[in-house]
Structure formats: C-alpha cells, structure tokens
C-alpha cells in the first residue's frame, strides 16, 4: 500500500538505511510505511473519535455530518466547514487538489464511496494514518511519532496518541512543537470524546488525564549516525541545485560499524576521560578512496550537534609531521638517513621534545617513530618550510599554513576529517583523497545509478618512490614508537600519534593495511583547555584499536544507507499511477467523475 501514497509536497532530502529506516530528513518527512496491525489500537480509536466518529457505519460519506456542513456553508456563502469523513480526507490526499468548492466536495464524495468499495475500512484507515500531515514536516503517524516523541509509532501511549490526533485539524498551528498548550487542550477533547463514544472506559480516561503527553522533539530522529547524517546532508545540498528532477543516492555509512564506533568512544571516555581531564572525542572511519563508513562528532548528539570530526579546527600536533617527512623522502632521504636531535634555536624559539631531552644523532625512522620534535624541526629547516607546505597541499590540506618553523610540529589548525583524508591518500598511494558520504547517485527516477568517485582523478598525483618509505615510517610508530597501544596482533597497523602544546589535543590516525580501513581519532576539550598530559598514544590509540577490532569482527559488505530527495508534484484527480486502485469504475461512475471535473472548471 505504501506505493499509493503521493509524493511529498516539497523537495526533501532523507538519509535512510537499506532497510528503509530513516536516519535523518530535511524538509517534509515520511517514515517507512507501518501496517495498521503494528500500530497501537488506541491510535486509530483516537483519530476516529475526533475526525469521523461514524467511520465504521457510513459508506464513505457521513450524510448527517454532510447535512450539518451544508447548512453551515450555505449560511456562510462558501466552504467554511468540511464534514469530511476519513475516506474523503484520504481521497483529497491521494487524488485531489486542495480547492474548497462545492463541485470539488461532490467529486470527493463520489471517489470516497468508490475507495471504500475497493479497499474497505481497515486499509483506508491504515493509508490515512500513514499519509495525514501532522505539522513540523511530518507526514503520517510514523513520522510524527519520531518527530515529536523520538519513538516508533507502535510505542505510542494513549496520551501521545490523543496529542497526535489533536493535530490533524490544524497541523501547522496546533501541534506539540508550535503550540503545546493548544495541542494538549485539544488532546483532552480527544480523550473525552473517546470516553463518550465508548472507546475507553472512565478509569482509562482518568489515568490518561493524570499524565499528559510530554514531547521529546527530534526533527532529525536520533539514530546511530546523526553526525554523519548532518554531514552528508550538507554534501547533498550542494548537489540539490544542480538537479532539476528527483535526486536519490546510496550513502556510504555502515550502520553496524557506526553503532560500534559510538559505543567505543563513549566507553573509553567513560573509563579514562575524567582522570585525563578530557571531555570530548571524535572519530572518522573511511576507506582509502574516501568513503566514510562511520563518523562520531562528539560524545552526545542530543547535547551538542557540533561535529568535531568535520567542523572543529584543532592543532594536529605530530600527525602533521607526515608532510615534513614526505617532503624529505620525496627529495631523496631514506628511513635510515641520519639527523641530529640536538637542541636547536631559531630566533627566539627553542622547541623541546616531549620528554624534554635530546637524543643525539638518530635515523629518520627513530625520529618519526618516537616523535622527536628537535629532529623534525631540523629536518623541516633542511627541506624548507615551503616544501613542507607544498606536501601538505598535495595531500589536500586547504587550511591556512603559515611558513613558520613551528608549522613542522603541527601548529596550524585543521579538521580531523582533513587529516584522515591525507592518511587515506597515503594508503591509496595517490593524493588527494576527498571524503564523501555518498556511494552512488541517481539523478532522476529511472536513471542509472552513478558511482561517486571520492577522489578527483584529474588532480591525483602518485606518491611514487616516497610511498613505501613513508609506510615503513608509519609502521615503526606502531611497532616500536609512540603508537604501540594501537597494535593488533596479526594485522598490519600503521599510524601516527599527535599531541599539541600542553596536551590540548591528542590524535591518532592509523591504517589497517590490507583491510581497507583508515581511522582518525581526536580527543580534547571544546574550550581548548589542557588535558592531564594525554598523548595520541593513550586514549586516541585505544579508541583506534577497539574500532578496528570491531570493524574486523563485523567485516562484510557495508550495509549501505539510502539518501533520497523527492521532488514536488501537484496533486491530480485520477492519475494513471492510481488507476489500478480505482480502475473498477462503472460507466455511470465515470460519467459522474467527468461531470464533476467539468463543473469544477
């Protein structure tokens, strides 16, 4: 029956899982179709009580209600009172334009009678509950249940059902978000009518009145992947204006991995965050070509929708050393090339190592694995800060990069997503890589799905001879250096730790080579306050390790999410797509329809 419902009345972008579950929507929103048997009985009873008390008795038109409305409308000289049955309202939703004329009311009545004969009461009520507009962009009771109460329609209690039924008559003005007091007042009327009509007993009425429905508004239903959903919606907004027709796509999110990643971030921060003076964390999981499989933008989406994975700009610390060493390797250096880690002064600036000691002459492998700052600053001076900036740009870093000596230690502000893209390019062997939340895109109904290339092939550059040596340096970090906490037995893990000044930011970005995974993790505080000597090799490395293990345990084809945009479409009387529903008209009935269309002009 779901395919009978008309298109939503305005352009909508919705993020959905492959099973139809909606993660997020923007604009008009319709949740997956729900059968009447799966809705609570008191929901249908509440709607019938307020909208059409004789629903089970009439055959599509309630003559008593119609007579009252006729008298009232005649006195007013126009249509001011409807008297429409649920069947008539459904006809208007499915087939008719929203005009209020006597001819249109006549046509509505004829079609309602035919619809009842074709479908029967149960199917009509089911379609109605899935289609009726209830304010705040929610079309249908399943969508309204998520929008106003953040729950499935089958979980609605009696006061909540009454509140939704109360919103039907004036959905834009009397709904729980626009005017909760007015909605509750009308919900009380719904409950009283249910009792008067024998749909609930007195005790049930009294109990329902004691606990009026509260609301938990979620215009974007809170499901695993809310940060991802917000981010991918922004990506799709850039495409919306380029598509004149419908737009549908398959998103790259892996819901199982997303749920695991959210749980892991919460668990690690609950176990160690307080003692470490850390209150926030973010995570990105992507494939080497940039397809994002999971995104955690913070510990609690309900509390803060700010996406720390995509939107926060923080100092990357030693993860930025990737570009210093890439520049050196590209100029002919090797992992066993030796460099001094002795004290260095550049003007008034005298950098230090994390342990406040120097380590004499070391190899590039040792300097990178143990994140020696002195050796890195000296290497950047030998290579030239300009070359370091060129390397960062080559990897797709677009942030402001000031040509100062401190840049080598990661003092520029970048996002976790940007840095994870850079490491993805390293694993791929070609840069830059651009993150995307879209797997495939369909520009119009019936068109072929187009694969979304996460990287721009025209701009890509092969890392050539510097590629293998850089991977060897990253492997050394995990095998013998600051990232040993990220190691996983039997898995080729490569990565880099990063810690900004005073431990204000802690990072670990790593690769599970051979498994197609790139995982970036950031830990810190929103107010940029220092943590208690937290390093990238502690909390971030632990989050990385647990996330990779979860991904490997559930390794299988990603359960894609569907992102759809519907386009507006005018209502119409009896379109071709609906003739199978109303195709059993007699000749006399078709004459009535044609005459009513003629009268309607």
Coordinates of C-alpha atoms in Angstrom, one line a residue:
X1 CA 0.0 0.0 0.0
X2 CA 3.0 2.3 0.6
X3 CA 3.4 3.0 -3.2
X4 CA -0.1 4.5 -3.3
X5 CA 1.0 7.5 -1.2
X6 CA 1.6 10.7 -3.1
X7 CA 5.0 12.4 -3.4
X8 CA 5.8 14.7 -0.5
X9 CA 4.8 18.3 -1.2
X10 CA 8.2 19.9 -1.1
X11 CA 11.8 18.9 -2.0
X12 CA 13.1 16.6 0.7
X13 CA 16.4 15.0 1.5
X14 CA 16.2 12.0 3.7
X15 CA 19.0 9.7 4.9
X16 CA 17.8 6.1 5.1
X17 CA 19.3 2.7 5.8
X18 CA 18.9 0.0 3.3
X19 CA 16.0 -1.5 5.4
X20 CA 14.1 1.8 5.0
X21 CA 14.8 3.1 8.5
X22 CA 15.2 6.9 8.4
X23 CA 18.3 8.4 9.9
X24 CA 17.6 12.0 9.2
X25 CA 15.5 14.2 7.0
X26 CA 15.3 17.8 5.9
X27 CA 12.0 19.4 4.9
X28 CA 9.0 17.2 4.5
X29 CA 9.5 13.8 6.2
X30 CA 7.7 10.5 5.8
X31 CA 8.9 7.4 7.8
X32 CA 8.7 3.9 6.5
X33 CA 5.1 2.6 6.0
X34 CA 3.6 0.8 9.0
X35 CA 0.7 -1.6 8.8
X36 CA -2.4 -0.9 11.0
X37 CA -1.8 -4.1 12.9
X38 CA 1.6 -2.8 14.1
X39 CA 0.1 0.5 15.4
X40 CA -1.5 0.6 18.9
X41 CA -5.3 0.2 18.7
X42 CA -5.8 3.4 20.7
X43 CA -4.2 5.5 18.0
X44 CA -6.8 4.6 15.4
X45 CA -9.6 5.0 18.0
X46 CA -8.3 8.5 18.9
X47 CA -8.3 9.6 15.3
X48 CA -11.7 8.1 14.6
X49 CA -13.1 9.7 17.7
X50 CA -12.1 13.3 16.7
X51 CA -12.2 13.0 12.9
X52 CA -15.0 10.6 12.0
X53 CA -17.0 9.1 14.8
X54 CA -19.3 7.1 12.4
X55 CA -16.4 5.8 10.4
X56 CA -17.4 2.2 10.7
X57 CA -21.1 3.0 9.9
X58 CA -21.0 5.1 6.7
X59 CA -20.0 4.1 3.2
X60 CA -17.6 6.9 2.5
X61 CA -19.9 9.9 3.2
X62 CA -21.5 10.7 6.5
X63 CA -24.8 12.2 5.5
X64 CA -25.5 13.6 8.9
X65 CA -22.2 15.4 9.1
X66 CA -22.6 16.5 5.5
X67 CA -26.0 17.9 6.1
X68 CA -24.7 20.0 9.1
X69 CA -21.8 21.2 7.0
X70 CA -24.2 22.1 4.1
X71 CA -26.4 24.3 6.3
X72 CA -23.3 26.0 7.8
X73 CA -21.7 26.6 4.4
X74 CA -24.9 27.9 2.8
X75 CA -25.3 30.4 5.6
X76 CA -21.7 31.5 5.2
X77 CA -21.9 31.6 1.4
X78 CA -18.9 29.4 0.9
X79 CA -17.0 26.4 2.3
X80 CA -16.2 27.0 5.9
X81 CA -17.0 23.6 7.5
X82 CA -15.9 20.3 6.0
X83 CA -17.8 17.5 7.4
X84 CA -15.5 15.2 5.6
X85 CA -15.1 11.6 6.6
X86 CA -11.7 9.9 6.9
X87 CA -12.3 8.3 3.5
X88 CA -13.0 11.7 1.9
X89 CA -9.8 13.2 3.6
X90 CA -7.8 10.3 2.2
X91 CA -9.2 11.0 -1.3
X92 CA -8.0 14.6 -1.0
X93 CA -4.6 13.4 0.0
X94 CA -4.3 10.9 -2.8
X95 CA -6.1 12.4 -5.7
X96 CA -7.5 15.9 -5.5
X97 CA -6.2 19.5 -5.5
X98 CA -6.8 21.4 -2.2
X99 CA -9.6 23.5 -3.6
X100 CA -12.7 24.3 -1.4
X101 CA -15.6 24.3 -3.9
X102 CA -19.0 22.6 -3.9
X103 CA -18.0 20.8 -7.1
X104 CA -14.8 19.5 -5.6
X105 CA -16.8 18.3 -2.5
X106 CA -19.1 16.4 -4.8
X107 CA -16.2 14.8 -6.6
X108 CA -14.6 14.0 -3.2
X109 CA -17.8 12.2 -2.0
X110 CA -18.1 10.1 -5.2
X111 CA -14.4 9.0 -5.0
X112 CA -14.7 8.2 -1.3
X113 CA -17.5 5.8 -1.9
X114 CA -15.6 4.1 -4.6
X115 CA -12.5 3.9 -2.4
X116 CA -14.4 2.2 0.4
X117 CA -15.8 -0.4 -2.0
X118 CA -12.3 -1.0 -3.4
X119 CA -10.3 -1.1 -0.1
X120 CA -12.5 -1.5 2.9
X121 CA -12.3 0.3 6.2
X122 CA -9.1 -1.2 7.6
X123 CA -7.0 -0.4 4.6
X124 CA -8.4 3.1 4.4
X125 CA -7.6 3.8 8.0
X126 CA -4.1 2.4 7.5
X127 CA -3.4 4.6 4.5
X128 CA -4.8 7.6 6.3
X129 CA -2.6 7.1 9.3
X130 CA 0.4 6.8 7.1
X131 CA -0.4 9.8 5.0
X132 CA -2.0 12.6 7.1
X133 CA 0.0 15.7 7.7
X134 CA 0.7 16.4 11.4
X135 CA 2.9 19.5 11.4
X136 CA 6.6 20.1 11.7
X137 CA 7.2 18.5 8.3
X138 CA 5.9 15.1 9.5
X139 CA 3.6 13.2 7.0
X140 CA 2.0 10.2 8.6
X141 CA 1.8 9.0 12.2
X142 CA 5.1 7.0 12.0
X143 CA 6.9 10.2 11.1
X144 CA 5.1 12.2 13.7
X145 CA 5.9 9.7 16.4
X146 CA 9.6 10.1 15.6
X147 CA 9.4 13.9 15.2
X148 CA 7.5 14.6 18.5
X149 CA 8.4 11.7 20.8
X150 CA 11.5 10.1 19.3
X151 CA 9.9 6.7 19.3
X152 CA 8.3 4.2 16.9
X153 CA 4.6 4.6 16.2
X154 CA 3.9 1.2 17.8
X155 CA 5.3 2.5 21.2
X156 CA 2.8 5.4 21.5
X157 CA 0.8 5.5 24.7
X158 CA -2.8 6.8 24.9
X159 CA -1.9 10.5 25.8
X160 CA 0.6 10.6 23.0
X161 CA -1.9 9.1 20.5
X162 CA -4.5 11.7 21.6
X163 CA -2.0 14.5 21.1
X164 CA -1.2 13.4 17.6
X165 CA -4.9 13.0 16.7
X166 CA -5.4 16.5 18.1
X167 CA -3.0 17.9 15.5
X168 CA -4.9 16.7 12.4
X169 CA -7.3 19.6 12.0
X170 CA -4.8 22.5 12.2
X171 CA -1.4 20.7 11.9
X172 CA 0.6 23.9 11.3
X173 CA -0.9 25.8 14.2
X174 CA -1.9 23.1 16.7
X175 CA 1.0 20.7 17.1
X176 CA 3.2 19.8 20.0
X177 CA 6.1 22.0 18.7
X178 CA 4.3 25.1 17.6
X179 CA 1.8 25.3 20.4
X180 CA 2.0 22.5 23.0
X181 CA -0.7 24.1 25.3
X182 CA -3.3 24.3 22.5
X183 CA -2.4 20.7 21.4
X184 CA -2.8 19.4 24.9
X185 CA -6.1 21.2 25.3
X186 CA -7.4 19.6 22.1
X187 CA -5.9 16.2 23.2
X188 CA -8.1 16.5 26.3
X189 CA -11.1 16.8 24.0
X190 CA -10.0 13.7 22.1
X191 CA -9.8 11.7 25.3
X192 CA -13.3 13.0 26.4
X193 CA -14.8 12.0 23.0
X194 CA -13.2 8.6 23.2
X195 CA -14.9 8.1 26.6
X196 CA -18.2 9.4 25.4
X197 CA -18.2 7.1 22.4
X198 CA -17.2 4.1 24.5
X199 CA -13.8 3.7 23.1
X200 CA -12.1 3.9 26.5
X201 CA -13.6 3.4 30.0
X202 CA -13.7 6.0 32.8
X203 CA -10.7 4.7 34.6
X204 CA -8.6 4.8 31.5
X205 CA -9.7 8.4 30.8
X206 CA -8.8 9.4 34.4
X207 CA -5.4 7.8 34.1
X208 CA -4.7 9.4 30.8
X209 CA -5.6 12.8 32.1
X210 CA -3.2 12.4 35.0
X211 CA -0.2 12.2 32.7
X212 CA -0.5 14.5 29.7
X213 CA 1.9 13.6 26.9
X214 CA 5.3 15.2 27.1
X215 CA 7.4 15.7 24.0
X216 CA 11.0 14.9 23.0
X217 CA 11.3 16.7 19.7
X218 CA 13.6 15.2 17.2
X219 CA 13.1 16.7 13.8
X220 CA 16.2 14.7 12.9
X221 CA 15.4 11.3 14.5
X222 CA 18.2 10.3 16.9
X223 CA 19.7 7.1 15.4
X224 CA 23.2 5.8 15.0
X225 CA 24.9 8.1 12.5
X226 CA 23.3 11.5 13.3
X227 CA 26.6 13.4 13.0
X228 CA 27.1 11.5 9.7
X229 CA 23.6 12.3 8.6
X230 CA 24.0 16.0 9.2
X231 CA 27.3 16.0 7.3
X232 CA 26.1 14.0 4.3
X233 CA 23.0 16.2 4.1
X234 CA 25.3 19.2 3.6
X235 CA 27.1 17.3 0.9
X236 CA 23.8 16.6 -0.8
X237 CA 22.7 20.2 -0.5
X238 CA 25.5 21.2 -2.9
X239 CA 24.0 18.8 -5.4
X240 CA 20.4 19.7 -4.9
X241 CA 20.6 22.9 -7.0
X242 CA 22.3 21.0 -9.8
X243 CA 19.4 18.5 -10.2
X244 CA 16.3 19.7 -11.8
X245 CA 14.4 16.5 -11.1
X246 CA 14.5 13.9 -8.4
X247 CA 17.7 13.0 -6.7
X248 CA 18.4 9.8 -4.9
X249 CA 21.7 8.3 -3.6
X250 CA 23.1 5.5 -1.6
X251 CA 25.2 6.6 1.3
X252 CA 28.5 5.0 2.5
X253 CA 27.6 4.6 6.1
X254 CA 28.0 1.2 7.7
X255 CA 25.3 1.2 10.5
X256 CA 26.8 -1.6 12.5
X257 CA 30.3 -0.1 12.5
X258 CA 28.8 3.3 13.3
X259 CA 27.0 2.0 16.3
X260 CA 30.1 0.2 17.5
X261 CA 32.2 3.3 17.0
X262 CA 29.8 5.4 19.0
X263 CA 29.8 2.8 21.8
X264 CA 33.6 2.5 21.8
X265 CA 34.1 6.3 22.0
X266 CA 31.7 6.6 24.9
X267 CA 33.2 3.6 26.8
X268 CA 36.8 4.7 26.5
X269 CA 36.0 8.3 27.5
X270 CA 33.8 7.0 30.5
X271 CA 36.7 4.8 31.6
X272 CA 39.5 7.3 31.3
X273 CA 38.2 10.7 30.3
X274 CA 37.6 12.2 33.7
X275 CA 41.0 11.2 35.1
X276 CA 42.7 12.5 32.0
X277 CA 40.8 15.8 32.0
X278 CA 39.3 15.1 28.6
X279 CA 35.6 15.7 27.9
X280 CA 35.2 15.2 24.1
X281 CA 36.3 12.9 21.3
X282 CA 35.7 12.5 17.6
X283 CA 36.3 9.7 15.1
X284 CA 36.2 9.1 11.4
X285 CA 36.4 5.7 9.6
X286 CA 36.9 5.7 5.9
X287 CA 38.1 3.6 3.0
X288 CA 41.3 4.5 1.1
X289 CA 39.2 6.2 -1.6
X290 CA 37.5 8.4 1.0
X291 CA 34.1 6.7 1.5
X292 CA 33.1 7.4 5.1
X293 CA 31.9 4.3 6.9
X294 CA 31.4 5.8 10.4
X295 CA 31.6 9.3 11.9
X296 CA 31.4 10.3 15.6
X297 CA 31.3 14.0 16.1
X298 CA 31.1 14.0 19.9
X299 CA 30.0 12.1 22.9
X300 CA 26.4 13.1 22.9
X301 CA 24.5 14.3 19.8
X302 CA 21.5 15.3 21.9
X303 CA 23.6 17.6 24.0
X304 CA 25.6 19.1 21.1
X305 CA 25.1 18.8 17.4
X306 CA 28.5 20.4 16.7
X307 CA 30.5 17.9 14.6
X308 CA 34.0 17.8 16.0
X309 CA 35.1 15.3 13.3
X310 CA 34.2 17.5 10.3
X311 CA 33.9 21.1 11.6
X312 CA 36.3 21.6 14.5
X313 CA 39.6 23.1 13.7
X314 CA 42.4 21.9 16.0
X315 CA 46.1 21.7 16.1
X316 CA 47.1 18.3 14.8
X317 CA 50.4 18.1 16.6
X318 CA 52.8 15.4 15.4
X319 CA 50.4 13.9 12.9
X320 CA 51.3 16.9 10.8
X321 CA 54.9 15.5 10.7
X322 CA 53.6 13.3 7.9
X323 CA 54.2 16.2 5.5
X324 CA 57.6 17.0 6.8
X325 CA 58.9 13.5 6.3
X326 CA 57.1 13.1 2.9
X327 CA 58.8 16.2 1.7
X328 CA 62.2 14.8 2.8
X329 CA 61.6 11.4 1.3
X330 CA 60.5 13.0 -2.0
X331 CA 63.8 14.8 -2.1
X332 CA 65.8 11.6 -1.7
X333 CA 66.0 10.9 2.0
X334 CA 65.6 7.3 3.3
X335 CA 64.3 5.9 6.6
X336 CA 67.9 5.2 7.7
X337 CA 69.1 8.7 6.9
X338 CA 70.6 10.2 10.0
X339 CA 69.8 13.6 11.5
X340 CA 70.6 15.4 14.8
X341 CA 68.1 15.5 17.6
X342 CA 70.2 18.0 19.4
X343 CA 69.0 21.4 20.8
X344 CA 68.0 24.0 18.2
X345 CA 67.2 27.6 18.4
X346 CA 65.5 29.6 15.6
X347 CA 65.4 33.2 16.6
X348 CA 63.7 33.4 20.0
X349 CA 62.1 30.0 19.5
X350 CA 63.7 27.0 21.2
X351 CA 61.5 23.9 20.7
X352 CA 61.7 20.8 23.0
X353 CA 60.9 17.1 22.9
X354 CA 58.0 15.8 24.8
X355 CA 60.4 14.2 27.3
X356 CA 62.4 17.4 27.5
X357 CA 65.6 15.6 26.4
X358 CA 67.6 15.4 23.2
X359 CA 68.7 12.0 21.8
X360 CA 71.8 12.8 19.8
X361 CA 72.0 11.6 16.2
X362 CA 69.1 9.4 15.1
X363 CA 67.7 8.0 12.0
X364 CA 64.5 9.4 10.4
X365 CA 62.8 6.1 11.4
X366 CA 63.7 6.7 15.0
X367 CA 62.8 10.4 14.9
X368 CA 59.4 9.7 13.3
X369 CA 58.6 6.6 15.4
X370 CA 59.3 8.4 18.7
X371 CA 58.0 11.7 17.5
X372 CA 61.2 13.7 18.3
X373 CA 60.5 17.4 17.8
X374 CA 64.0 18.6 17.6
X375 CA 65.0 16.3 14.8
X376 CA 61.7 17.1 12.9
X377 CA 62.2 20.9 13.2
X378 CA 65.8 20.5 11.9
X379 CA 64.6 18.3 9.0
X380 CA 62.0 20.9 8.1
X381 CA 64.6 23.6 8.0
X382 CA 66.8 21.5 5.8
X383 CA 64.0 20.6 3.4
X384 CA 62.5 24.1 3.6
X385 CA 59.1 25.1 5.1
X386 CA 57.9 25.9 1.7
X387 CA 58.4 22.3 0.6
X388 CA 56.5 21.1 3.7
X389 CA 53.6 23.3 2.8
X390 CA 53.7 22.0 -0.8
X391 CA 53.5 18.4 0.5
X392 CA 50.5 19.3 2.7
X393 CA 48.7 21.0 -0.2
X394 CA 49.5 17.9 -2.4
X395 CA 47.6 15.8 0.2
X396 CA 44.6 18.1 0.1
X397 CA 45.2 20.2 3.2
X398 CA 43.5 23.6 2.5
X399 CA 43.8 25.2 5.9
X400 CA 45.9 28.3 6.4
X401 CA 49.6 27.2 6.7
X402 CA 51.9 30.0 7.9
X403 CA 55.5 29.4 6.8
X404 CA 56.9 29.5 10.3
X405 CA 59.3 26.9 11.8
X406 CA 56.6 25.8 14.3
X407 CA 54.5 24.6 11.4
X408 CA 56.6 21.4 11.4
X409 CA 55.2 20.5 14.8
X410 CA 51.5 20.9 13.8
X411 CA 50.6 24.4 14.9
X412 CA 48.2 25.0 12.0
X413 CA 44.5 24.3 12.7
X414 CA 42.9 21.5 10.6
X415 CA 39.9 19.2 11.0
X416 CA 40.1 15.5 11.8
X417 CA 38.4 14.8 8.6
X418 CA 41.0 16.6 6.6
X419 CA 43.9 14.8 8.3
X420 CA 42.2 11.4 7.9
X421 CA 41.8 12.2 4.2
X422 CA 45.5 12.7 3.9
X423 CA 46.3 9.4 5.6
X424 CA 43.8 7.7 3.3
X425 CA 45.7 9.1 0.3
X426 CA 48.9 7.6 1.7
X427 CA 47.3 4.2 2.0
X428 CA 45.9 4.5 -1.5
X429 CA 49.2 5.7 -2.9
X430 CA 47.6 8.6 -4.8
X431 CA 46.6 12.0 -3.5
X432 CA 44.5 14.0 -2.8
X433 CA 41.6 11.9 -1.4
X434 CA 38.3 13.7 -0.7
X435 CA 35.9 12.3 1.8
X436 CA 32.3 11.5 0.8
X437 CA 29.3 10.1 2.4
X438 CA 27.7 9.0 -0.9
X439 CA 28.2 5.7 -2.6
X440 CA 26.1 6.0 -5.7
X441 CA 23.9 8.8 -7.1
X442 CA 20.8 8.7 -9.2
X443 CA 19.9 12.0 -10.8
X444 CA 16.4 11.2 -11.9
X445 CA 13.8 8.5 -11.5
X446 CA 14.6 5.5 -13.7
X447 CA 18.1 6.7 -14.5
X448 CA 21.2 4.5 -13.9
X449 CA 23.0 4.8 -10.6
X450 CA 26.3 6.6 -11.0
X451 CA 29.3 5.6 -8.9
X452 CA 30.6 8.6 -6.9
X453 CA 34.3 8.8 -7.2
X454 CA 35.6 10.1 -3.9
X455 CA 38.8 11.4 -5.4
X456 CA 39.3 13.7 -8.3
X457 CA 41.3 11.7 -10.8
X458 CA 42.3 14.7 -12.8
X459 CA 44.1 16.2 -9.8
X460 CA 45.6 13.0 -8.4
X461 CA 49.3 12.5 -8.1
X462 CA 51.1 9.2 -7.5
X463 CA 53.3 9.2 -4.4
X464 CA 55.8 7.0 -6.3
X465 CA 59.2 6.4 -4.6
X466 CA 58.2 8.2 -1.3
X467 CA 55.3 5.9 -0.8
X468 CA 56.9 2.7 0.5
X469 CA 59.4 4.5 2.8
X470 CA 56.6 6.6 4.4
X471 CA 54.6 3.5 5.1
X472 CA 57.7 2.0 6.7
X473 CA 58.0 5.0 9.0
X474 CA 54.3 4.8 10.0
X475 CA 54.7 1.1 10.7
X476 CA 57.7 1.9 13.0
X477 CA 55.4 4.2 15.1
X478 CA 53.2 1.2 16.0
X479 CA 55.9 -1.4 16.3
X480 CA 58.5 0.5 18.3
X481 CA 57.4 4.1 18.9
X482 CA 54.6 6.2 20.4
X483 CA 51.7 4.3 18.8
X484 CA 52.4 0.8 20.3
X485 CA 49.0 0.9 22.1
X486 CA 47.3 0.8 18.7
X487 CA 48.9 -2.6 17.7
X488 CA 46.7 -5.5 16.8
X489 CA 48.2 -9.0 16.6
X490 CA 48.0 -10.4 13.1
X491 CA 47.0 -7.0 11.5
X492 CA 49.4 -4.7 9.7
X493 CA 48.8 -1.5 11.6
X494 CA 50.5 1.8 10.6
X495 CA 49.8 5.2 12.1
X496 CA 50.9 8.4 13.8
X497 CA 50.3 9.9 17.1
X498 CA 49.9 13.7 17.6
X499 CA 49.8 15.9 20.7
X500 CA 49.5 19.6 20.7
X501 CA 51.1 22.0 23.2
X502 CA 50.0 21.5 26.8
X503 CA 48.1 18.4 25.7
X504 CA 45.2 20.4 24.4
X505 CA 44.7 18.0 21.5
X506 CA 45.5 14.3 21.3
X507 CA 45.3 12.4 17.9
X508 CA 45.9 9.0 16.5
X509 CA 45.4 8.4 12.8
X510 CA 46.1 4.9 11.6
X511 CA 45.8 2.5 8.7
X512 CA 44.8 -1.2 8.8
X513 CA 46.8 -2.1 5.7
X514 CA 45.3 -5.0 3.7
X515 CA 41.9 -4.4 5.4
X516 CA 41.0 -1.1 3.6
X517 CA 40.5 0.9 6.8
X518 CA 41.7 4.4 7.7
X519 CA 40.7 5.6 11.2
X520 CA 41.3 9.0 12.6
X521 CA 40.7 9.9 16.3
X522 CA 40.8 13.1 18.2
X523 CA 40.4 13.7 22.0
X524 CA 40.3 17.0 23.8
X525 CA 38.1 19.7 25.3
X526 CA 35.7 22.1 23.5
X527 CA 37.1 25.1 25.4
X528 CA 40.7 24.2 24.3
X529 CA 41.8 23.7 28.0
X530 CA 44.8 21.4 28.6
X531 CA 44.4 17.7 29.5
X532 CA 46.5 15.9 32.0
X533 CA 49.4 15.0 29.7
X534 CA 47.2 13.0 27.4
X535 CA 49.0 11.9 24.3
X536 CA 47.9 10.5 21.0
X537 CA 49.4 7.1 22.1
X538 CA 46.9 6.8 25.0
X539 CA 43.2 7.4 24.7
X540 CA 43.1 8.0 20.9
X541 CA 45.2 4.9 20.2
X542 CA 43.0 2.8 22.4
X543 CA 39.8 4.1 20.6
X544 CA 41.5 3.4 17.3
X545 CA 42.4 -0.2 18.3
X546 CA 39.0 -1.1 19.6
X547 CA 37.3 0.4 16.5
X548 CA 39.5 -1.6 14.1
X549 CA 38.8 -4.7 16.0
X550 CA 35.0 -4.0 15.9
X551 CA 35.3 -3.4 12.1
X552 CA 37.2 -6.6 11.5
X553 CA 34.8 -8.7 13.6
X554 CA 31.9 -7.4 11.6
X555 CA 33.8 -7.4 8.3
X556 CA 31.3 -7.9 5.5
X557 CA 29.8 -5.8 2.7
X558 CA 28.7 -2.5 4.2
X559 CA 25.0 -2.1 4.9
X560 CA 24.5 1.0 2.8
X561 CA 22.2 3.8 3.7
X562 CA 19.9 5.3 1.2
X563 CA 19.6 9.0 0.8
X564 CA 16.6 10.2 -1.2
X565 CA 15.3 13.5 -2.4
X566 CA 11.8 13.7 -3.7
X567 CA 10.5 16.5 -5.8
X568 CA 7.3 18.4 -5.6
X569 CA 4.4 17.1 -7.7
X570 CA 1.0 18.6 -8.0
X571 CA -2.0 16.6 -6.8
X572 CA -4.3 15.3 -9.5
X573 CA -7.7 13.8 -9.8
X574 CA -7.2 10.2 -11.1
X575 CA -3.7 9.8 -12.4
X576 CA -2.5 6.8 -14.4
X577 CA -0.5 5.5 -11.5
X578 CA -3.6 5.1 -9.4
X579 CA -5.9 3.6 -12.0
X580 CA -5.2 0.1 -10.6
X581 CA -6.7 1.2 -7.3
X582 CA -9.8 2.9 -8.7
X583 CA -9.9 1.0 -12.0
X584 CA -13.2 -0.8 -11.3
X585 CA -15.4 2.2 -12.1
X586 CA -18.7 1.6 -13.9
X587 CA -19.6 3.7 -16.9
X588 CA -22.1 5.7 -14.8
X589 CA -19.4 6.4 -12.2
X590 CA -17.0 7.7 -14.9
X591 CA -19.8 10.0 -16.1
X592 CA -20.2 11.4 -12.6
X593 CA -16.4 12.0 -12.3
X594 CA -16.2 13.7 -15.7
X595 CA -19.2 15.9 -14.9
X596 CA -17.8 16.9 -11.6
X597 CA -14.5 17.8 -13.2
X598 CA -16.4 19.8 -15.8
X599 CA -18.3 21.7 -13.1
X600 CA -15.1 22.3 -11.1
X601 CA -13.8 24.1 -14.2

